[in-house]
PDB file of C-alpha atoms in Angstrom:
ATOM      1  CA  UNK T  81      63.547 -33.260  60.024  1.00  0.00           C
ATOM      2  CA  UNK T  82      60.296 -35.177  60.117  1.00  0.00           C
ATOM      3  CA  UNK T  83      58.581 -32.300  61.949  1.00  0.00           C
ATOM      4  CA  UNK T  84      59.864 -29.881  59.314  1.00  0.00           C
ATOM      5  CA  UNK T  85      58.370 -31.990  56.513  1.00  0.00           C
ATOM      6  CA  UNK T  86      54.994 -32.147  58.283  1.00  0.00           C
ATOM      7  CA  UNK T  87      55.022 -28.365  58.774  1.00  0.00           C
ATOM      8  CA  UNK T  88      55.894 -27.808  55.101  1.00  0.00           C
ATOM      9  CA  UNK T  89      53.069 -30.076  54.005  1.00  0.00           C
ATOM     10  CA  UNK T  90      50.546 -28.257  56.198  1.00  0.00           C
ATOM     11  CA  UNK T  91      51.740 -24.882  54.902  1.00  0.00           C
ATOM     12  CA  UNK T  92      51.301 -26.070  51.335  1.00  0.00           C
ATOM     13  CA  UNK T  93      47.741 -27.162  52.092  1.00  0.00           C
ATOM     14  CA  UNK T  94      46.938 -23.763  53.573  1.00  0.00           C
ATOM     15  CA  UNK T  95      48.402 -21.968  50.551  1.00  0.00           C
ATOM     16  CA  UNK T  96      46.470 -24.161  48.131  1.00  0.00           C
ATOM     17  CA  UNK T  97      43.241 -23.704  50.082  1.00  0.00           C
ATOM     18  CA  UNK T  98      43.693 -19.934  50.169  1.00  0.00           C
ATOM     19  CA  UNK T  99      44.486 -19.834  46.456  1.00  0.00           C
ATOM     20  CA  UNK T 100      41.239 -21.671  45.717  1.00  0.00           C
ATOM     21  CA  UNK T 101      39.215 -19.215  47.833  1.00  0.00           C
ATOM     22  CA  UNK T 102      40.581 -15.859  46.748  1.00  0.00           C
ATOM     23  CA  UNK T 103      37.107 -14.386  46.340  1.00  0.00           C
ATOM     24  CA  UNK T 104      36.010 -15.437  49.818  1.00  0.00           C
ATOM     25  CA  UNK T 105      39.290 -14.213  51.297  1.00  0.00           C
ATOM     26  CA  UNK T 106      38.931 -10.772  49.713  1.00  0.00           C
ATOM     27  CA  UNK T 107      35.253 -10.353  50.535  1.00  0.00           C
ATOM     28  CA  UNK T 108      34.735  -7.397  52.857  1.00  0.00           C
ATOM     29  CA  UNK T 109      32.543  -7.856  55.895  1.00  0.00           C
ATOM     30  CA  UNK T 110      31.015  -5.045  57.926  1.00  0.00           C
ATOM     31  CA  UNK T 111      30.496  -5.650  61.627  1.00  0.00           C
ATOM     32  CA  UNK T 112      27.944  -3.188  62.961  1.00  0.00           C
ATOM     33  CA  UNK T 113      28.948  -1.847  66.359  1.00  0.00           C
ATOM     34  CA  UNK T 114      25.886  -0.198  67.850  1.00  0.00           C
ATOM     35  CA  UNK T 115      23.600  -0.551  70.843  1.00  0.00           C
ATOM     36  CA  UNK T 116      21.434  -3.234  69.260  1.00  0.00           C
ATOM     37  CA  UNK T 117      24.513  -5.278  68.422  1.00  0.00           C
ATOM     38  CA  UNK T 118      26.101  -4.938  71.846  1.00  0.00           C
ATOM     39  CA  UNK T 119      23.244  -5.474  74.302  1.00  0.00           C
ATOM     40  CA  UNK T 120      22.754  -9.186  73.683  1.00  0.00           C
ATOM     41  CA  UNK T 121      23.351 -10.614  77.155  1.00  0.00           C
ATOM     42  CA  UNK T 122      22.738 -10.003  80.832  1.00  0.00           C
ATOM     43  CA  UNK T 123      26.409  -9.111  81.205  1.00  0.00           C
ATOM     44  CA  UNK T 124      26.101  -6.491  78.466  1.00  0.00           C
ATOM     45  CA  UNK T 125      23.200  -4.876  80.316  1.00  0.00           C
ATOM     46  CA  UNK T 126      25.336  -4.750  83.463  1.00  0.00           C
ATOM     47  CA  UNK T 127      28.167  -3.109  81.504  1.00  0.00           C
ATOM     48  CA  UNK T 128      25.702  -0.490  80.242  1.00  0.00           C
ATOM     49  CA  UNK T 129      24.654   0.182  83.820  1.00  0.00           C
ATOM     50  CA  UNK T 130      28.308   0.452  84.852  1.00  0.00           C
ATOM     51  CA  UNK T 131      28.631   3.501  82.588  1.00  0.00           C
ATOM     52  CA  UNK T 132      25.743   5.098  84.518  1.00  0.00           C
ATOM     53  CA  UNK T 133      27.436   4.428  87.853  1.00  0.00           C
ATOM     54  CA  UNK T 134      30.678   5.875  86.463  1.00  0.00           C
ATOM     55  CA  UNK T 135      28.869   9.060  85.397  1.00  0.00           C
ATOM     56  CA  UNK T 136      27.390   9.591  88.851  1.00  0.00           C
ATOM     57  CA  UNK T 137      30.695   8.761  90.537  1.00  0.00           C
ATOM     58  CA  UNK T 138      32.465  11.401  88.462  1.00  0.00           C
ATOM     59  CA  UNK T 139      29.848  14.069  89.119  1.00  0.00           C
ATOM     60  CA  UNK T 140      29.730  13.462  92.868  1.00  0.00           C
ATOM     61  CA  UNK T 141      33.356  12.630  93.626  1.00  0.00           C
ATOM     62  CA  UNK T 142      35.414  13.422  90.537  1.00  0.00           C
ATOM     63  CA  UNK T 143      34.971  17.196  90.761  1.00  0.00           C
ATOM     64  CA  UNK T 144      33.951  17.612  94.380  1.00  0.00           C
ATOM     65  CA  UNK T 145      36.766  19.990  95.265  1.00  0.00           C
ATOM     66  CA  UNK T 146      36.272  22.303  92.324  1.00  0.00           C
ATOM     67  CA  UNK T 147      33.926  25.251  91.933  1.00  0.00           C
ATOM     68  CA  UNK T 148      31.871  23.226  89.437  1.00  0.00           C
ATOM     69  CA  UNK T 149      30.269  21.517  92.423  1.00  0.00           C
ATOM     70  CA  UNK T 150      28.961  24.693  94.047  1.00  0.00           C
ATOM     71  CA  UNK T 151      25.563  24.315  92.336  1.00  0.00           C
ATOM     72  CA  UNK T 152      25.078  20.864  93.834  1.00  0.00           C
ATOM     73  CA  UNK T 153      26.288  21.965  97.250  1.00  0.00           C
ATOM     74  CA  UNK T 154      23.843  24.854  97.372  1.00  0.00           C
ATOM     75  CA  UNK T 155      26.170  27.849  97.550  1.00  0.00           C
ATOM     76  CA  UNK T 156      23.952  30.931  97.486  1.00  0.00           C
ATOM     77  CA  UNK T 157      24.218  34.439  96.091  1.00  0.00           C
ATOM     78  CA  UNK T 158      25.560  35.671  99.422  1.00  0.00           C
ATOM     79  CA  UNK T 159      28.790  33.739  98.876  1.00  0.00           C
ATOM     80  CA  UNK T 160      32.000  35.528  98.023  1.00  0.00           C
ATOM     81  CA  UNK T 161      35.324  34.443  96.621  1.00  0.00           C
ATOM     82  CA  UNK T 162      38.511  36.450  96.474  1.00  0.00           C
ATOM     83  CA  UNK T 163      39.950  34.419  93.628  1.00  0.00           C
ATOM     84  CA  UNK T 164      39.352  36.933  90.865  1.00  0.00           C
ATOM     85  CA  UNK T 165      36.855  39.433  89.548  1.00  0.00           C
ATOM     86  CA  UNK T 166      35.723  36.878  86.952  1.00  0.00           C
ATOM     87  CA  UNK T 167      34.998  34.164  89.485  1.00  0.00           C
ATOM     88  CA  UNK T 168      31.263  33.465  89.675  1.00  0.00           C
ATOM     89  CA  UNK T 169      31.202  33.692  93.448  1.00  0.00           C
ATOM     90  CA  UNK T 170      32.464  37.257  93.350  1.00  0.00           C
ATOM     91  CA  UNK T 171      30.796  38.312  90.098  1.00  0.00           C
ATOM     92  CA  UNK T 172      27.433  36.591  89.638  1.00  0.00           C
ATOM     93  CA  UNK T 173      26.726  38.528  86.453  1.00  0.00           C
ATOM     94  CA  UNK T 174      29.251  36.267  84.723  1.00  0.00           C
ATOM     95  CA  UNK T 175      27.074  33.195  85.408  1.00  0.00           C
ATOM     96  CA  UNK T 176      25.233  33.082  82.076  1.00  0.00           C
ATOM     97  CA  UNK T 177      23.929  30.267  79.906  1.00  0.00           C
ATOM     98  CA  UNK T 178      27.289  30.310  78.126  1.00  0.00           C
ATOM     99  CA  UNK T 179      29.204  29.578  81.321  1.00  0.00           C
ATOM    100  CA  UNK T 180      30.763  26.162  81.813  1.00  0.00           C
ATOM    101  CA  UNK T 181      29.457  26.250  85.379  1.00  0.00           C
ATOM    102  CA  UNK T 182      25.880  26.533  84.147  1.00  0.00           C
ATOM    103  CA  UNK T 183      26.370  23.870  81.471  1.00  0.00           C
ATOM    104  CA  UNK T 184      28.324  21.359  83.541  1.00  0.00           C
ATOM    105  CA  UNK T 185      25.463  19.631  85.325  1.00  0.00           C
ATOM    106  CA  UNK T 186      22.888  19.597  82.508  1.00  0.00           C
ATOM    107  CA  UNK T 187      25.495  18.301  80.047  1.00  0.00           C
ATOM    108  CA  UNK T 188      26.275  15.321  82.237  1.00  0.00           C
ATOM    109  CA  UNK T 189      22.746  14.709  83.517  1.00  0.00           C
ATOM    110  CA  UNK T 190      21.281  14.538  80.015  1.00  0.00           C
ATOM    111  CA  UNK T 191      24.125  12.199  79.093  1.00  0.00           C
ATOM    112  CA  UNK T 192      23.295  10.044  82.114  1.00  0.00           C
ATOM    113  CA  UNK T 193      19.583  10.013  81.229  1.00  0.00           C
ATOM    114  CA  UNK T 194      20.401   8.888  77.692  1.00  0.00           C
ATOM    115  CA  UNK T 195      22.700   6.120  78.930  1.00  0.00           C
ATOM    116  CA  UNK T 196      19.952   4.930  81.255  1.00  0.00           C
ATOM    117  CA  UNK T 197      17.363   5.116  78.466  1.00  0.00           C
ATOM    118  CA  UNK T 198      19.648   3.039  76.264  1.00  0.00           C
ATOM    119  CA  UNK T 199      19.711   0.222  78.815  1.00  0.00           C
ATOM    120  CA  UNK T 200      15.928   0.443  79.307  1.00  0.00           C
ATOM    121  CA  UNK T 201      15.276   0.316  75.556  1.00  0.00           C
ATOM    122  CA  UNK T 202      17.688  -2.546  74.965  1.00  0.00           C
ATOM    123  CA  UNK T 203      16.168  -4.606  77.785  1.00  0.00           C
ATOM    124  CA  UNK T 204      12.705  -3.970  76.346  1.00  0.00           C
ATOM    125  CA  UNK T 205      13.652  -4.629  72.721  1.00  0.00           C
ATOM    126  CA  UNK T 206      16.078  -7.559  72.978  1.00  0.00           C
ATOM    127  CA  UNK T 207      13.637 -10.240  74.071  1.00  0.00           C
ATOM    128  CA  UNK T 208      16.010 -13.091  73.268  1.00  0.00           C
ATOM    129  CA  UNK T 209      18.391 -12.306  76.145  1.00  0.00           C
ATOM    130  CA  UNK T 210      18.637 -15.090  78.729  1.00  0.00           C
ATOM    131  CA  UNK T 211      18.691 -13.800  82.307  1.00  0.00           C
ATOM    132  CA  UNK T 212      20.120 -15.736  85.232  1.00  0.00           C
ATOM    133  CA  UNK T 213      16.958 -15.489  87.362  1.00  0.00           C
ATOM    134  CA  UNK T 214      13.255 -14.858  86.772  1.00  0.00           C
ATOM    135  CA  UNK T 215      13.484 -11.387  88.346  1.00  0.00           C
ATOM    136  CA  UNK T 216      16.871 -10.282  86.984  1.00  0.00           C
ATOM    137  CA  UNK T 217      15.493  -8.585  83.872  1.00  0.00           C
ATOM    138  CA  UNK T 218      13.249  -6.249  85.862  1.00  0.00           C
ATOM    139  CA  UNK T 219      15.925  -5.697  88.507  1.00  0.00           C
ATOM    140  CA  UNK T 220      18.432  -4.468  85.909  1.00  0.00           C
ATOM    141  CA  UNK T 221      15.753  -2.422  84.182  1.00  0.00           C
ATOM    142  CA  UNK T 222      14.878  -0.864  87.554  1.00  0.00           C
ATOM    143  CA  UNK T 223      18.502   0.225  88.041  1.00  0.00           C
ATOM    144  CA  UNK T 224      18.368   2.032  84.698  1.00  0.00           C
ATOM    145  CA  UNK T 225      14.961   3.553  85.509  1.00  0.00           C
ATOM    146  CA  UNK T 226      16.407   4.802  88.824  1.00  0.00           C
ATOM    147  CA  UNK T 227      19.308   6.512  87.025  1.00  0.00           C
ATOM    148  CA  UNK T 228      16.938   8.194  84.574  1.00  0.00           C
ATOM    149  CA  UNK T 229      14.819   9.494  87.444  1.00  0.00           C
ATOM    150  CA  UNK T 230      17.874  10.657  89.377  1.00  0.00           C
ATOM    151  CA  UNK T 231      19.234  12.555  86.375  1.00  0.00           C
ATOM    152  CA  UNK T 232      15.944  14.376  85.766  1.00  0.00           C
ATOM    153  CA  UNK T 233      15.598  14.979  89.521  1.00  0.00           C
ATOM    154  CA  UNK T 234      18.870  16.925  89.466  1.00  0.00           C
ATOM    155  CA  UNK T 235      17.832  18.842  86.350  1.00  0.00           C
ATOM    156  CA  UNK T 236      14.356  19.718  87.650  1.00  0.00           C
ATOM    157  CA  UNK T 237      15.740  20.741  91.031  1.00  0.00           C
ATOM    158  CA  UNK T 238      18.461  22.959  89.626  1.00  0.00           C
ATOM    159  CA  UNK T 239      16.881  24.411  86.502  1.00  0.00           C
ATOM    160  CA  UNK T 240      13.098  23.930  86.596  1.00  0.00           C
ATOM    161  CA  UNK T 241      11.934  23.012  83.078  1.00  0.00           C
ATOM    162  CA  UNK T 242      13.332  19.773  81.679  1.00  0.00           C
ATOM    163  CA  UNK T 243      13.737  18.526  78.106  1.00  0.00           C
ATOM    164  CA  UNK T 244      12.370  15.071  78.788  1.00  0.00           C
ATOM    165  CA  UNK T 245      12.882  11.807  76.872  1.00  0.00           C
ATOM    166  CA  UNK T 246      11.925   8.235  77.789  1.00  0.00           C
ATOM    167  CA  UNK T 247      13.881   6.597  74.966  1.00  0.00           C
ATOM    168  CA  UNK T 248      17.510   6.666  73.901  1.00  0.00           C
ATOM    169  CA  UNK T 249      18.701   9.261  71.409  1.00  0.00           C
ATOM    170  CA  UNK T 250      21.159   8.241  68.699  1.00  0.00           C
ATOM    171  CA  UNK T 251      21.224  11.395  66.584  1.00  0.00           C
ATOM    172  CA  UNK T 252      20.714  15.138  66.874  1.00  0.00           C
ATOM    173  CA  UNK T 253      17.151  16.077  67.763  1.00  0.00           C
ATOM    174  CA  UNK T 254      15.352  19.413  67.990  1.00  0.00           C
ATOM    175  CA  UNK T 255      11.882  18.291  69.004  1.00  0.00           C
ATOM    176  CA  UNK T 256      12.302  17.456  72.680  1.00  0.00           C
ATOM    177  CA  UNK T 257       9.302  17.970  74.895  1.00  0.00           C
ATOM    178  CA  UNK T 258       9.920  20.688  77.490  1.00  0.00           C
ATOM    179  CA  UNK T 259       8.222  19.780  80.749  1.00  0.00           C
ATOM    180  CA  UNK T 260       7.551  22.154  83.596  1.00  0.00           C
ATOM    181  CA  UNK T 261       9.192  21.357  86.924  1.00  0.00           C
ATOM    182  CA  UNK T 262       5.845  20.045  88.236  1.00  0.00           C
ATOM    183  CA  UNK T 263       5.374  17.756  85.214  1.00  0.00           C
ATOM    184  CA  UNK T 264       8.943  16.516  85.577  1.00  0.00           C
ATOM    185  CA  UNK T 265       8.384  15.677  89.277  1.00  0.00           C
ATOM    186  CA  UNK T 266       5.345  13.569  88.282  1.00  0.00           C
ATOM    187  CA  UNK T 267       7.362  11.487  85.820  1.00  0.00           C
ATOM    188  CA  UNK T 268      10.285  11.232  88.242  1.00  0.00           C
ATOM    189  CA  UNK T 269       7.928   9.916  90.936  1.00  0.00           C
ATOM    190  CA  UNK T 270       6.577   7.279  88.545  1.00  0.00           C
ATOM    191  CA  UNK T 271      10.107   6.118  87.777  1.00  0.00           C
ATOM    192  CA  UNK T 272      11.256   5.969  91.396  1.00  0.00           C
ATOM    193  CA  UNK T 273       8.052   4.087  92.302  1.00  0.00           C
ATOM    194  CA  UNK T 274       8.633   1.493  89.562  1.00  0.00           C
ATOM    195  CA  UNK T 275      12.276   1.205  90.548  1.00  0.00           C
ATOM    196  CA  UNK T 276      11.399   0.598  94.195  1.00  0.00           C
ATOM    197  CA  UNK T 277       8.872  -2.074  93.253  1.00  0.00           C
ATOM    198  CA  UNK T 278      11.378  -4.009  91.140  1.00  0.00           C
ATOM    199  CA  UNK T 279      14.795  -3.448  92.720  1.00  0.00           C
ATOM    200  CA  UNK T 280      16.236  -6.072  95.091  1.00  0.00           C
ATOM    201  CA  UNK T 281      16.487  -5.470  98.835  1.00  0.00           C
ATOM    202  CA  UNK T 282      20.186  -6.423  98.721  1.00  0.00           C
ATOM    203  CA  UNK T 283      22.665  -4.906  96.244  1.00  0.00           C
ATOM    204  CA  UNK T 284      23.622  -6.837  93.112  1.00  0.00           C
ATOM    205  CA  UNK T 285      27.206  -5.762  93.759  1.00  0.00           C
ATOM    206  CA  UNK T 286      28.658  -3.674  96.559  1.00  0.00           C
ATOM    207  CA  UNK T 287      27.345  -0.155  96.030  1.00  0.00           C
ATOM    208  CA  UNK T 288      24.619  -0.900  93.478  1.00  0.00           C
ATOM    209  CA  UNK T 289      21.091   0.451  93.891  1.00  0.00           C
ATOM    210  CA  UNK T 290      18.486  -1.208  96.108  1.00  0.00           C
ATOM    211  CA  UNK T 291      14.837  -0.673  97.016  1.00  0.00           C
ATOM    212  CA  UNK T 292      15.731   1.572  99.940  1.00  0.00           C
ATOM    213  CA  UNK T 293      17.586   4.054  97.712  1.00  0.00           C
ATOM    214  CA  UNK T 294      14.604   4.315  95.356  1.00  0.00           C
ATOM    215  CA  UNK T 295      12.194   4.737  98.291  1.00  0.00           C
ATOM    216  CA  UNK T 296      14.352   7.523  99.735  1.00  0.00           C
ATOM    217  CA  UNK T 297      14.250   9.543  96.520  1.00  0.00           C
ATOM    218  CA  UNK T 298      10.577   8.695  96.015  1.00  0.00           C
ATOM    219  CA  UNK T 299       9.849  10.252  99.413  1.00  0.00           C
ATOM    220  CA  UNK T 300      11.824  13.336  98.422  1.00  0.00           C
ATOM    221  CA  UNK T 301       9.921  13.630  95.132  1.00  0.00           C
ATOM    222  CA  UNK T 302       6.551  13.222  96.835  1.00  0.00           C
ATOM    223  CA  UNK T 303       7.502  16.082  99.164  1.00  0.00           C
ATOM    224  CA  UNK T 304       8.229  18.254  96.111  1.00  0.00           C
ATOM    225  CA  UNK T 305       4.762  17.337  94.773  1.00  0.00           C
ATOM    226  CA  UNK T 306       3.086  18.119  98.089  1.00  0.00           C
ATOM    227  CA  UNK T 307       2.037  14.475  98.537  1.00  0.00           C
ATOM    228  CA  UNK T 308       2.974  14.334 102.185  1.00  0.00           C
ATOM    229  CA  UNK T 309       1.256  11.072 103.180  1.00  0.00           C
ATOM    230  CA  UNK T 310       2.885   9.235 100.266  1.00  0.00           C
ATOM    231  CA  UNK T 311       6.237  10.787 101.225  1.00  0.00           C
ATOM    232  CA  UNK T 312       5.795   9.609 104.816  1.00  0.00           C
ATOM    233  CA  UNK T 313       4.925   6.080 103.677  1.00  0.00           C
ATOM    234  CA  UNK T 314       7.943   5.861 101.351  1.00  0.00           C
ATOM    235  CA  UNK T 315      10.311   7.193 104.016  1.00  0.00           C
ATOM    236  CA  UNK T 316       8.870   4.763 106.568  1.00  0.00           C
ATOM    237  CA  UNK T 317       9.668   1.816 104.303  1.00  0.00           C
ATOM    238  CA  UNK T 318      13.306   2.882 104.480  1.00  0.00           C
ATOM    239  CA  UNK T 319      13.392   3.719 108.198  1.00  0.00           C
ATOM    240  CA  UNK T 320      11.577   0.524 109.236  1.00  0.00           C
ATOM    241  CA  UNK T 321      13.768  -1.705 107.068  1.00  0.00           C
ATOM    242  CA  UNK T 322      10.870  -2.844 104.900  1.00  0.00           C
ATOM    243  CA  UNK T 323      12.950  -2.192 101.777  1.00  0.00           C
ATOM    244  CA  UNK T 324      16.013  -3.938 103.122  1.00  0.00           C
ATOM    245  CA  UNK T 325      19.183  -2.923 104.876  1.00  0.00           C
ATOM    246  CA  UNK T 326      20.606   0.098 103.100  1.00  0.00           C
TER     247      UNK T 326
END
């Protein structure tokens, strides 16, 4: 009975307090949910990077046994499929810019580049974030830079010209800069070089990017640019274990 009386008294206090603060109770508050509001911690940056890893995982493994992957796997015009007359590998004339096969990779690679750019921009802009180590900020930024370079690498390799952006996009735009394949390779090389310089030699988590991965793709990009000595040097850093155990 005593407990009941105490509970009743507390309830009365709450009711009286609420009655005296009707205006405060009814005041509407808007909580902005956007990139600037979310990326306020090291953990938030890691979550942003996780979306990049998920994108790559889907593109490489999520649709590996479907015909959407034939562009990545390098199936040529001499291939043939008996599935149907409308299948691209038996009727190449149907592979137009309106085809889902042609759109599949650029759709996802531009999405990946924008996710990576978001993490880069938020790391650069949110200076008040406390990182666990002196090098962690640049290490996380290097992961995002790597993803941006990898996305544009796929686009330049498959399609040539690339609509390039170094910052995140939050609304529809029609003024993207179209780079030639050669210009894209130059920017991609810069990104992979910066990533290699700032990534750790050991993965942050099992499967995350390290120096050796960046050096591997840097060597590949240098080959595309005809910079053979630089390609040899980058590849040697991987082979000789200079960039860690990959």
